[in-house]
Amino acid sequence: MADLAIYYDSSKCTGCKGCMVACKTWNNLPSPIELNSQPYSGTYQNPVDLNENTRTIITYKERKRENAYGIDWAFGSRRCMHCTDAACVKVCPSGCLYHDDNGFVVMDIDKCIGCQYCRAACPFDVPRHTGVNVRGADIKIDKCDACATRVAHGMKPACVTTCQPNALDFGPREEMLTRAHERVEWLHKRGYADARVYGETEAGGTHVIMVLKYDISQYDLPENPNTNKGAASNVMKPLTALAAVGIVGGLGITYARAHGYHRDHMAYDTKTHDVVDMDKDEVERHIDKEAGER
Ligand code: SF4
Ligand code: SF4
Ligand code: SF4
């Protein structure tokens, strides 16, 4: 296992949103725009939250500088954190969500049954689900998969590749952690007393390592992510799996019973008003008989 991580440094991020565009481009995610379709957030943050077509957003918090001209920006990143103790993996009843060999939480989309337990369980409120109207398919999970298709070919994730000031990077998790601690030390020396590393231990240690420039309240991140939020779903997991098996089994039985059904075998009895099941010869005799009686 390679144990890789995505690195995000909020103190280097310029809020350009290039990562958001790159993510959509690589993952073929649309950007539907309709008049007033985006709620006004009063900030530059747009869209205001993750959605079924948006796997990563940059969060914007601005505040006026004390005793000085201008404002300070706290840019943050909202995306799947690729938790080691991944609540979504724990509750997923179908095996759709799992850890890959690099430690990232990826999806076998064909296995998603659209139950949305993962969204309820995720302490970062990350998974979103496509509806039938988006891709013409059943409801399925969508979230960052660390650009697994790129990583498998030795490339960095799309968002990382596009980031101009190197606020994003990608590599062995231990290296990303060392780098994050060095950067935090550097920030402390420059007066950013609240700067810290995020992701080292949270949720069992995440595979997104962040440098937070300001206090954690400036970022949409939980201080102590609760990875047992989906405990009830976890109890239900075997039942849901059983129900899924039951539904598939039921459909199989229905198919088996319906197999061999042909309209030729059915006839409408005009006296009893019943549809009766007959073989083809019987149907013909029945029709002749009814015609004779008329
Ligand atoms: S952030 Fe949420 S969706 Fe991503 S791995 Fe952690 S629990 Fe799963
Ligand atoms: S790693 Fe890939 S899927 Fe995840 S946010 Fe970056 S570009 Fe999007
Ligand atoms: S591309 Fe880099 S600098 Fe631009 S918003 Fe994304 S993380 Fe920040």
mmCIF file of C-alpha atoms and ligand atoms in Angstrom:
data_model
loop_
_atom_site.group_PDB
_atom_site.id
_atom_site.type_symbol
_atom_site.label_atom_id
_atom_site.label_comp_id
_atom_site.label_asym_id
_atom_site.label_seq_id
_atom_site.Cartn_x
_atom_site.Cartn_y
_atom_site.Cartn_z
ATOM 1 C CA MET A 1 0.000 0.000 0.000
ATOM 2 C CA ALA A 2 1.432 3.304 -1.111
ATOM 3 C CA ASP A 3 -0.349 5.533 1.470
ATOM 4 C CA LEU A 4 -0.594 8.694 -0.610
ATOM 5 C CA ALA A 5 -2.250 12.021 0.215
ATOM 6 C CA ILE A 6 -3.471 15.247 -1.333
ATOM 7 C CA TYR A 7 -1.933 18.337 0.314
ATOM 8 C CA TYR A 8 -3.801 21.639 0.627
ATOM 9 C CA ASP A 9 -2.204 24.786 2.052
ATOM 10 C CA SER A 10 -4.770 27.490 2.785
ATOM 11 C CA SER A 11 -1.987 30.029 3.304
ATOM 12 C CA LYS A 12 -0.874 29.637 -0.323
ATOM 13 C CA CYS A 13 -4.319 29.356 -1.908
ATOM 14 C CA THR A 14 -5.374 32.443 -3.890
ATOM 15 C CA GLY A 15 -9.012 31.401 -4.310
ATOM 16 C CA CYS A 16 -8.684 31.263 -8.099
ATOM 17 C CA LYS A 17 -10.996 28.196 -8.360
ATOM 18 C CA GLY A 18 -8.780 26.607 -11.013
ATOM 19 C CA CYS A 19 -8.979 23.344 -9.041
ATOM 20 C CA MET A 20 -12.779 23.393 -9.245
ATOM 21 C CA VAL A 21 -12.697 23.859 -13.011
ATOM 22 C CA ALA A 22 -10.031 21.166 -13.478
ATOM 23 C CA CYS A 23 -12.078 18.712 -11.425
ATOM 24 C CA LYS A 24 -15.165 19.292 -13.539
ATOM 25 C CA THR A 25 -13.177 19.073 -16.757
ATOM 26 C CA TRP A 26 -11.405 15.820 -15.929
ATOM 27 C CA ASN A 27 -14.446 14.151 -14.420
ATOM 28 C CA ASN A 28 -16.829 15.365 -17.114
ATOM 29 C CA LEU A 29 -19.117 17.078 -14.610
ATOM 30 C CA PRO A 30 -21.547 19.666 -15.980
ATOM 31 C CA SER A 31 -21.944 23.219 -14.677
ATOM 32 C CA PRO A 32 -25.663 23.882 -15.062
ATOM 33 C CA ILE A 33 -26.445 27.572 -14.884
ATOM 34 C CA GLU A 34 -29.959 28.867 -14.793
ATOM 35 C CA LEU A 35 -31.257 32.284 -13.820
ATOM 36 C CA ASN A 36 -31.045 32.626 -10.024
ATOM 37 C CA SER A 37 -30.206 28.933 -9.682
ATOM 38 C CA GLN A 38 -27.475 29.659 -7.146
ATOM 39 C CA PRO A 39 -28.573 31.076 -3.797
ATOM 40 C CA TYR A 40 -26.861 34.370 -2.966
ATOM 41 C CA SER A 41 -24.321 33.665 -0.256
ATOM 42 C CA GLY A 42 -23.007 37.156 0.259
ATOM 43 C CA THR A 43 -19.501 35.912 -0.525
ATOM 44 C CA TYR A 44 -17.408 34.913 -3.494
ATOM 45 C CA GLN A 45 -18.149 31.268 -2.627
ATOM 46 C CA ASN A 46 -20.001 29.765 -5.533
ATOM 47 C CA PRO A 47 -21.569 27.278 -5.521
ATOM 48 C CA VAL A 48 -22.153 27.595 -1.808
ATOM 49 C CA ASP A 49 -21.832 23.863 -1.212
ATOM 50 C CA LEU A 50 -20.884 20.603 -2.844
ATOM 51 C CA ASN A 51 -23.502 19.169 -5.146
ATOM 52 C CA GLU A 52 -23.988 16.199 -7.438
ATOM 53 C CA ASN A 53 -21.960 17.934 -10.153
ATOM 54 C CA THR A 54 -19.323 19.536 -7.916
ATOM 55 C CA ARG A 55 -16.763 17.437 -6.068
ATOM 56 C CA THR A 56 -14.689 20.236 -4.618
ATOM 57 C CA ILE A 57 -15.297 23.853 -3.686
ATOM 58 C CA ILE A 58 -13.122 26.616 -2.300
ATOM 59 C CA THR A 59 -14.666 28.245 0.754
ATOM 60 C CA TYR A 60 -14.292 31.985 1.252
ATOM 61 C CA LYS A 61 -14.295 33.733 4.604
ATOM 62 C CA GLU A 62 -13.336 37.380 4.674
ATOM 63 C CA ARG A 63 -12.806 39.687 7.607
ATOM 64 C CA LYS A 64 -11.668 43.255 7.989
ATOM 65 C CA ARG A 65 -8.154 43.685 9.262
ATOM 66 C CA GLU A 66 -7.934 45.160 12.719
ATOM 67 C CA ASN A 67 -6.254 48.568 12.803
ATOM 68 C CA ALA A 68 -5.215 48.255 9.183
ATOM 69 C CA TYR A 69 -6.504 48.835 5.697
ATOM 70 C CA GLY A 70 -7.919 45.887 3.741
ATOM 71 C CA ILE A 71 -9.356 42.472 4.465
ATOM 72 C CA ASP A 72 -7.986 39.046 5.241
ATOM 73 C CA TRP A 73 -9.164 36.061 3.287
ATOM 74 C CA ALA A 74 -9.417 32.599 4.738
ATOM 75 C CA PHE A 75 -9.621 30.236 1.793
ATOM 76 C CA GLY A 76 -10.511 26.648 2.545
ATOM 77 C CA SER A 77 -11.156 23.446 0.639
ATOM 78 C CA ARG A 78 -14.326 21.331 0.855
ATOM 79 C CA ARG A 79 -13.876 17.860 -0.594
ATOM 80 C CA CYS A 80 -13.787 14.235 0.426
ATOM 81 C CA MET A 81 -11.085 13.878 3.094
ATOM 82 C CA HIS A 82 -10.405 10.217 2.262
ATOM 83 C CA CYS A 83 -10.583 9.178 5.897
ATOM 84 C CA THR A 84 -8.776 6.123 7.213
ATOM 85 C CA ASP A 85 -11.664 5.582 9.632
ATOM 86 C CA ALA A 86 -14.171 6.227 6.849
ATOM 87 C CA ALA A 87 -17.738 6.364 8.166
ATOM 88 C CA CYS A 88 -19.067 6.093 4.611
ATOM 89 C CA VAL A 89 -17.230 2.830 3.989
ATOM 90 C CA LYS A 90 -18.446 1.465 7.320
ATOM 91 C CA VAL A 91 -22.116 2.011 6.515
ATOM 92 C CA CYS A 92 -22.165 1.281 2.764
ATOM 93 C CA PRO A 93 -24.249 -1.914 2.505
ATOM 94 C CA SER A 94 -23.439 -2.718 -1.116
ATOM 95 C CA GLY A 95 -19.624 -2.585 -1.138
ATOM 96 C CA CYS A 96 -19.718 0.419 -3.488
ATOM 97 C CA LEU A 97 -17.355 2.446 -1.259
ATOM 98 C CA TYR A 98 -13.953 1.039 -0.347
ATOM 99 C CA HIS A 99 -10.315 1.983 0.256
ATOM 100 C CA ASP A 100 -7.993 1.557 -2.696
ATOM 101 C CA ASP A 101 -4.331 0.508 -2.395
ATOM 102 C CA ASN A 102 -3.256 4.139 -1.898
ATOM 103 C CA GLY A 103 -5.619 4.739 1.040
ATOM 104 C CA PHE A 104 -8.183 6.764 -0.919
ATOM 105 C CA VAL A 105 -11.911 6.078 -0.617
ATOM 106 C CA VAL A 106 -13.139 5.206 -4.093
ATOM 107 C CA MET A 107 -16.385 3.972 -5.628
ATOM 108 C CA ASP A 108 -17.509 0.986 -7.624
ATOM 109 C CA ILE A 109 -20.418 2.979 -8.988
ATOM 110 C CA ASP A 110 -22.297 0.011 -10.430
ATOM 111 C CA LYS A 111 -22.723 -1.305 -6.904
ATOM 112 C CA CYS A 112 -24.356 1.882 -5.513
ATOM 113 C CA ILE A 113 -27.988 1.220 -4.584
ATOM 114 C CA GLY A 114 -28.735 4.900 -3.874
ATOM 115 C CA CYS A 115 -29.524 4.383 -0.157
ATOM 116 C CA GLN A 116 -27.579 7.562 0.804
ATOM 117 C CA TYR A 117 -26.423 6.115 4.140
ATOM 118 C CA CYS A 118 -22.954 7.427 3.285
ATOM 119 C CA ARG A 119 -24.162 11.001 3.238
ATOM 120 C CA ALA A 120 -25.866 10.643 6.614
ATOM 121 C CA ALA A 121 -22.750 9.069 8.122
ATOM 122 C CA CYS A 122 -20.023 11.324 6.687
ATOM 123 C CA PRO A 123 -18.789 13.802 9.344
ATOM 124 C CA PHE A 124 -17.728 16.180 6.542
ATOM 125 C CA ASP A 125 -21.103 16.090 4.723
ATOM 126 C CA VAL A 126 -19.440 15.141 1.461
ATOM 127 C CA PRO A 127 -21.269 12.483 -0.586
ATOM 128 C CA ARG A 128 -23.885 13.777 -2.991
ATOM 129 C CA HIS A 129 -26.171 11.755 -5.216
ATOM 130 C CA THR A 130 -27.027 12.161 -8.845
ATOM 131 C CA GLY A 131 -30.687 12.020 -9.769
ATOM 132 C CA VAL A 132 -32.252 10.414 -12.797
ATOM 133 C CA ASN A 133 -32.349 13.782 -14.497
ATOM 134 C CA VAL A 134 -28.582 14.386 -14.432
ATOM 135 C CA ARG A 135 -27.166 11.391 -16.217
ATOM 136 C CA GLY A 136 -30.288 9.563 -17.171
ATOM 137 C CA ALA A 137 -29.430 6.830 -14.713
ATOM 138 C CA ASP A 138 -30.544 5.682 -11.288
ATOM 139 C CA ILE A 139 -29.585 7.661 -8.200
ATOM 140 C CA LYS A 140 -25.872 7.129 -7.564
ATOM 141 C CA ILE A 141 -23.241 8.558 -5.246
ATOM 142 C CA ASP A 142 -20.799 11.142 -6.524
ATOM 143 C CA LYS A 143 -17.773 12.469 -4.663
ATOM 144 C CA CYS A 144 -14.034 13.018 -5.116
ATOM 145 C CA ASP A 145 -12.234 9.763 -5.896
ATOM 146 C CA ALA A 146 -8.769 11.370 -5.797
ATOM 147 C CA CYS A 147 -8.772 11.116 -9.597
ATOM 148 C CA ALA A 148 -8.156 7.383 -9.359
ATOM 149 C CA THR A 149 -8.013 7.069 -13.148
ATOM 150 C CA ARG A 150 -5.132 9.559 -13.298
ATOM 151 C CA VAL A 151 -3.273 8.215 -10.279
ATOM 152 C CA ALA A 152 -3.426 4.693 -11.747
ATOM 153 C CA HIS A 153 -1.418 6.069 -14.698
ATOM 154 C CA GLY A 154 1.189 7.817 -12.560
ATOM 155 C CA MET A 155 -0.379 11.294 -12.873
ATOM 156 C CA LYS A 156 -1.379 13.694 -10.106
ATOM 157 C CA PRO A 157 -5.085 14.503 -9.522
ATOM 158 C CA ALA A 158 -6.480 17.098 -11.924
ATOM 159 C CA CYS A 159 -6.996 19.747 -9.235
ATOM 160 C CA VAL A 160 -3.385 19.391 -8.044
ATOM 161 C CA THR A 161 -1.994 19.642 -11.569
ATOM 162 C CA THR A 162 -3.713 22.955 -12.235
ATOM 163 C CA CYS A 163 -2.907 24.792 -8.989
ATOM 164 C CA GLN A 164 -0.590 27.706 -9.866
ATOM 165 C CA PRO A 165 0.767 28.693 -6.419
ATOM 166 C CA ASN A 166 1.297 25.056 -5.360
ATOM 167 C CA ALA A 167 -1.332 25.293 -2.663
ATOM 168 C CA LEU A 168 -2.220 21.758 -3.738
ATOM 169 C CA ASP A 169 0.228 18.915 -4.008
ATOM 170 C CA PHE A 170 0.224 15.142 -4.014
ATOM 171 C CA GLY A 171 2.591 12.475 -2.746
ATOM 172 C CA PRO A 172 3.387 10.031 0.069
ATOM 173 C CA ARG A 173 1.280 10.906 3.119
ATOM 174 C CA GLU A 174 4.300 11.056 5.452
ATOM 175 C CA GLU A 175 6.023 13.570 3.161
ATOM 176 C CA MET A 176 2.862 15.695 2.956
ATOM 177 C CA LEU A 177 2.622 15.679 6.754
ATOM 178 C CA THR A 178 6.257 16.739 7.194
ATOM 179 C CA ARG A 179 5.738 19.543 4.723
ATOM 180 C CA ALA A 180 2.541 20.666 6.476
ATOM 181 C CA HIS A 181 4.282 20.832 9.860
ATOM 182 C CA GLU A 182 7.163 22.844 8.395
ATOM 183 C CA ARG A 183 4.718 25.293 6.861
ATOM 184 C CA VAL A 184 2.784 25.679 10.116
ATOM 185 C CA GLU A 185 6.040 26.389 11.948
ATOM 186 C CA TRP A 186 6.853 29.024 9.335
ATOM 187 C CA LEU A 187 3.395 30.598 9.788
ATOM 188 C CA HIS A 188 3.727 30.623 13.585
ATOM 189 C CA LYS A 189 6.988 32.563 13.258
ATOM 190 C CA ARG A 190 5.177 35.141 11.159
ATOM 191 C CA GLY A 191 2.493 35.746 13.731
ATOM 192 C CA TYR A 192 -0.234 33.322 12.628
ATOM 193 C CA ALA A 193 -0.570 31.770 16.055
ATOM 194 C CA ASP A 194 -3.672 29.684 15.218
ATOM 195 C CA ALA A 195 -2.136 27.987 12.171
ATOM 196 C CA ARG A 196 -2.308 24.193 12.397
ATOM 197 C CA VAL A 197 -2.198 20.929 10.528
ATOM 198 C CA TYR A 198 -5.548 19.234 9.892
ATOM 199 C CA GLY A 199 -5.991 15.590 8.924
ATOM 200 C CA GLU A 200 -3.075 14.032 10.775
ATOM 201 C CA THR A 201 -5.282 12.279 13.344
ATOM 202 C CA GLU A 202 -8.829 13.400 12.501
ATOM 203 C CA ALA A 203 -11.111 10.552 11.305
ATOM 204 C CA GLY A 204 -8.326 8.058 11.889
ATOM 205 C CA GLY A 205 -5.991 10.218 9.804
ATOM 206 C CA THR A 206 -7.164 11.541 6.462
ATOM 207 C CA HIS A 207 -5.589 11.275 3.024
ATOM 208 C CA VAL A 208 -6.093 14.990 2.508
ATOM 209 C CA ILE A 209 -3.586 16.867 4.658
ATOM 210 C CA MET A 210 -4.377 20.542 5.215
ATOM 211 C CA VAL A 211 -2.519 23.567 6.498
ATOM 212 C CA LEU A 212 -5.033 25.925 8.120
ATOM 213 C CA LYS A 213 -3.712 29.478 8.292
ATOM 214 C CA TYR A 214 -6.284 30.771 10.752
ATOM 215 C CA ASP A 215 -8.458 29.339 13.522
ATOM 216 C CA ILE A 216 -10.493 26.290 12.490
ATOM 217 C CA SER A 217 -13.721 28.325 12.789
ATOM 218 C CA GLN A 218 -12.711 30.011 9.511
ATOM 219 C CA TYR A 219 -13.009 26.724 7.628
ATOM 220 C CA ASP A 220 -16.021 24.454 7.197
ATOM 221 C CA LEU A 221 -14.348 21.628 9.077
ATOM 222 C CA PRO A 222 -15.371 19.831 12.293
ATOM 223 C CA GLU A 223 -12.946 20.014 15.226
ATOM 224 C CA ASN A 224 -13.659 16.410 16.126
ATOM 225 C CA PRO A 225 -15.206 14.556 13.183
ATOM 226 C CA ASN A 226 -17.598 11.922 14.469
ATOM 227 C CA THR A 227 -16.964 8.804 12.453
ATOM 228 C CA ASN A 228 -19.752 6.930 14.233
ATOM 229 C CA LYS A 229 -22.567 9.219 13.068
ATOM 230 C CA GLY A 230 -23.901 6.393 10.950
ATOM 231 C CA ALA A 231 -23.931 3.848 13.770
ATOM 232 C CA ALA A 232 -27.660 3.223 13.266
ATOM 233 C CA SER A 233 -27.081 2.697 9.572
ATOM 234 C CA ASN A 234 -24.230 0.371 10.455
ATOM 235 C CA VAL A 235 -26.627 -1.776 12.480
ATOM 236 C CA MET A 236 -28.986 -1.716 9.525
ATOM 237 C CA LYS A 237 -26.207 -2.577 7.065
ATOM 238 C CA PRO A 238 -26.667 -6.362 7.109
ATOM 239 C CA LEU A 239 -30.445 -5.871 6.991
ATOM 240 C CA THR A 240 -30.150 -3.540 4.011
ATOM 241 C CA ALA A 241 -27.851 -6.000 2.278
ATOM 242 C CA LEU A 242 -30.362 -8.737 3.074
ATOM 243 C CA ALA A 243 -33.192 -6.574 1.729
ATOM 244 C CA ALA A 244 -31.186 -5.898 -1.437
ATOM 245 C CA VAL A 245 -30.608 -9.632 -1.852
ATOM 246 C CA GLY A 246 -34.339 -10.168 -1.210
ATOM 247 C CA ILE A 247 -35.329 -7.617 -3.847
ATOM 248 C CA VAL A 248 -32.939 -9.112 -6.404
ATOM 249 C CA GLY A 249 -34.127 -12.620 -5.466
ATOM 250 C CA GLY A 250 -37.753 -11.545 -5.731
ATOM 251 C CA LEU A 251 -37.141 -10.033 -9.138
ATOM 252 C CA GLY A 252 -35.438 -13.276 -10.173
ATOM 253 C CA ILE A 253 -38.417 -15.372 -9.064
ATOM 254 C CA THR A 254 -40.824 -13.011 -10.810
ATOM 255 C CA TYR A 255 -38.709 -13.238 -13.948
ATOM 256 C CA ALA A 256 -38.572 -17.023 -13.705
ATOM 257 C CA ARG A 257 -42.337 -17.220 -13.287
ATOM 258 C CA ALA A 258 -42.939 -14.764 -16.076
ATOM 259 C CA HIS A 259 -40.430 -16.494 -18.346
ATOM 260 C CA GLY A 260 -42.326 -18.286 -21.088
ATOM 261 C CA TYR A 261 -45.234 -15.889 -20.846
ATOM 262 C CA HIS A 262 -46.543 -14.927 -24.274
ATOM 263 C CA ARG A 263 -49.576 -12.936 -25.157
ATOM 264 C CA ASP A 264 -50.534 -15.885 -27.427
ATOM 265 C CA HIS A 265 -51.181 -17.919 -24.289
ATOM 266 C CA MET A 266 -53.758 -15.551 -22.892
ATOM 267 C CA ALA A 267 -57.382 -15.220 -23.875
ATOM 268 C CA TYR A 268 -60.171 -12.952 -22.656
ATOM 269 C CA ASP A 269 -63.286 -14.787 -21.595
ATOM 270 C CA THR A 270 -66.208 -12.512 -22.557
ATOM 271 C CA LYS A 271 -68.603 -14.314 -20.205
ATOM 272 C CA THR A 272 -66.559 -14.318 -17.017
ATOM 273 C CA HIS A 273 -64.505 -11.218 -17.973
ATOM 274 C CA ASP A 274 -61.412 -13.155 -16.890
ATOM 275 C CA VAL A 275 -58.073 -13.354 -18.640
ATOM 276 C CA VAL A 276 -57.339 -17.059 -18.878
ATOM 277 C CA ASP A 277 -54.010 -18.767 -19.364
ATOM 278 C CA MET A 278 -54.114 -21.343 -22.191
ATOM 279 C CA ASP A 279 -51.736 -22.852 -24.658
ATOM 280 C CA LYS A 280 -51.888 -21.643 -28.247
ATOM 281 C CA ASP A 281 -54.245 -24.414 -29.512
ATOM 282 C CA GLU A 282 -56.618 -23.835 -26.615
ATOM 283 C CA VAL A 283 -56.692 -20.100 -27.377
ATOM 284 C CA GLU A 284 -57.635 -20.787 -30.991
ATOM 285 C CA ARG A 285 -60.376 -23.276 -29.958
ATOM 286 C CA HIS A 286 -61.645 -20.738 -27.420
ATOM 287 C CA ILE A 287 -61.826 -17.979 -30.065
ATOM 288 C CA ASP A 288 -63.621 -20.339 -32.560
ATOM 289 C CA LYS A 289 -66.062 -21.391 -29.845
ATOM 290 C CA GLU A 290 -66.863 -17.807 -28.878
ATOM 291 C CA ALA A 291 -67.302 -16.842 -32.559
ATOM 292 C CA GLY A 292 -69.675 -19.801 -33.043
ATOM 293 C CA GLU A 293 -71.781 -18.709 -30.099
ATOM 294 C CA ARG A 294 -72.239 -15.225 -31.483
HETATM 295 S S1 SF4 B 1 -14.942 12.565 4.005
HETATM 296 FE FE1 SF4 B 1 -16.894 11.492 4.129
HETATM 297 S S2 SF4 B 1 -17.157 10.601 2.065
HETATM 298 FE FE2 SF4 B 1 -14.954 11.113 2.292
HETATM 299 S S3 SF4 B 1 -13.985 9.249 3.104
HETATM 300 FE FE3 SF4 B 1 -14.502 10.524 4.888
HETATM 301 S S4 SF4 B 1 -16.527 9.742 5.503
HETATM 302 FE FE4 SF4 B 1 -16.194 9.036 3.393
HETATM 303 S S1 SF4 B 2 -8.743 14.773 -6.721
HETATM 304 FE FE1 SF4 B 2 -9.818 14.720 -8.717
HETATM 305 S S2 SF4 B 2 -11.955 14.233 -8.169
HETATM 306 FE FE2 SF4 B 2 -10.924 14.929 -6.282
HETATM 307 S S3 SF4 B 2 -11.310 17.139 -6.161
HETATM 308 FE FE3 SF4 B 2 -9.333 16.861 -7.211
HETATM 309 S S4 SF4 B 2 -9.868 16.857 -9.390
HETATM 310 FE FE4 SF4 B 2 -11.771 16.481 -8.258
HETATM 311 S S1 SF4 B 3 -6.256 26.075 -7.888
HETATM 312 FE FE1 SF4 B 3 -4.968 26.256 -6.059
HETATM 313 S S2 SF4 B 3 -4.880 28.471 -5.646
HETATM 314 FE FE2 SF4 B 3 -6.577 28.140 -7.054
HETATM 315 S S3 SF4 B 3 -8.363 27.935 -5.689
HETATM 316 FE FE3 SF4 B 3 -7.589 25.852 -6.097
HETATM 317 S S4 SF4 B 3 -6.216 25.421 -4.386
HETATM 318 FE FE4 SF4 B 3 -6.533 27.638 -4.405
#
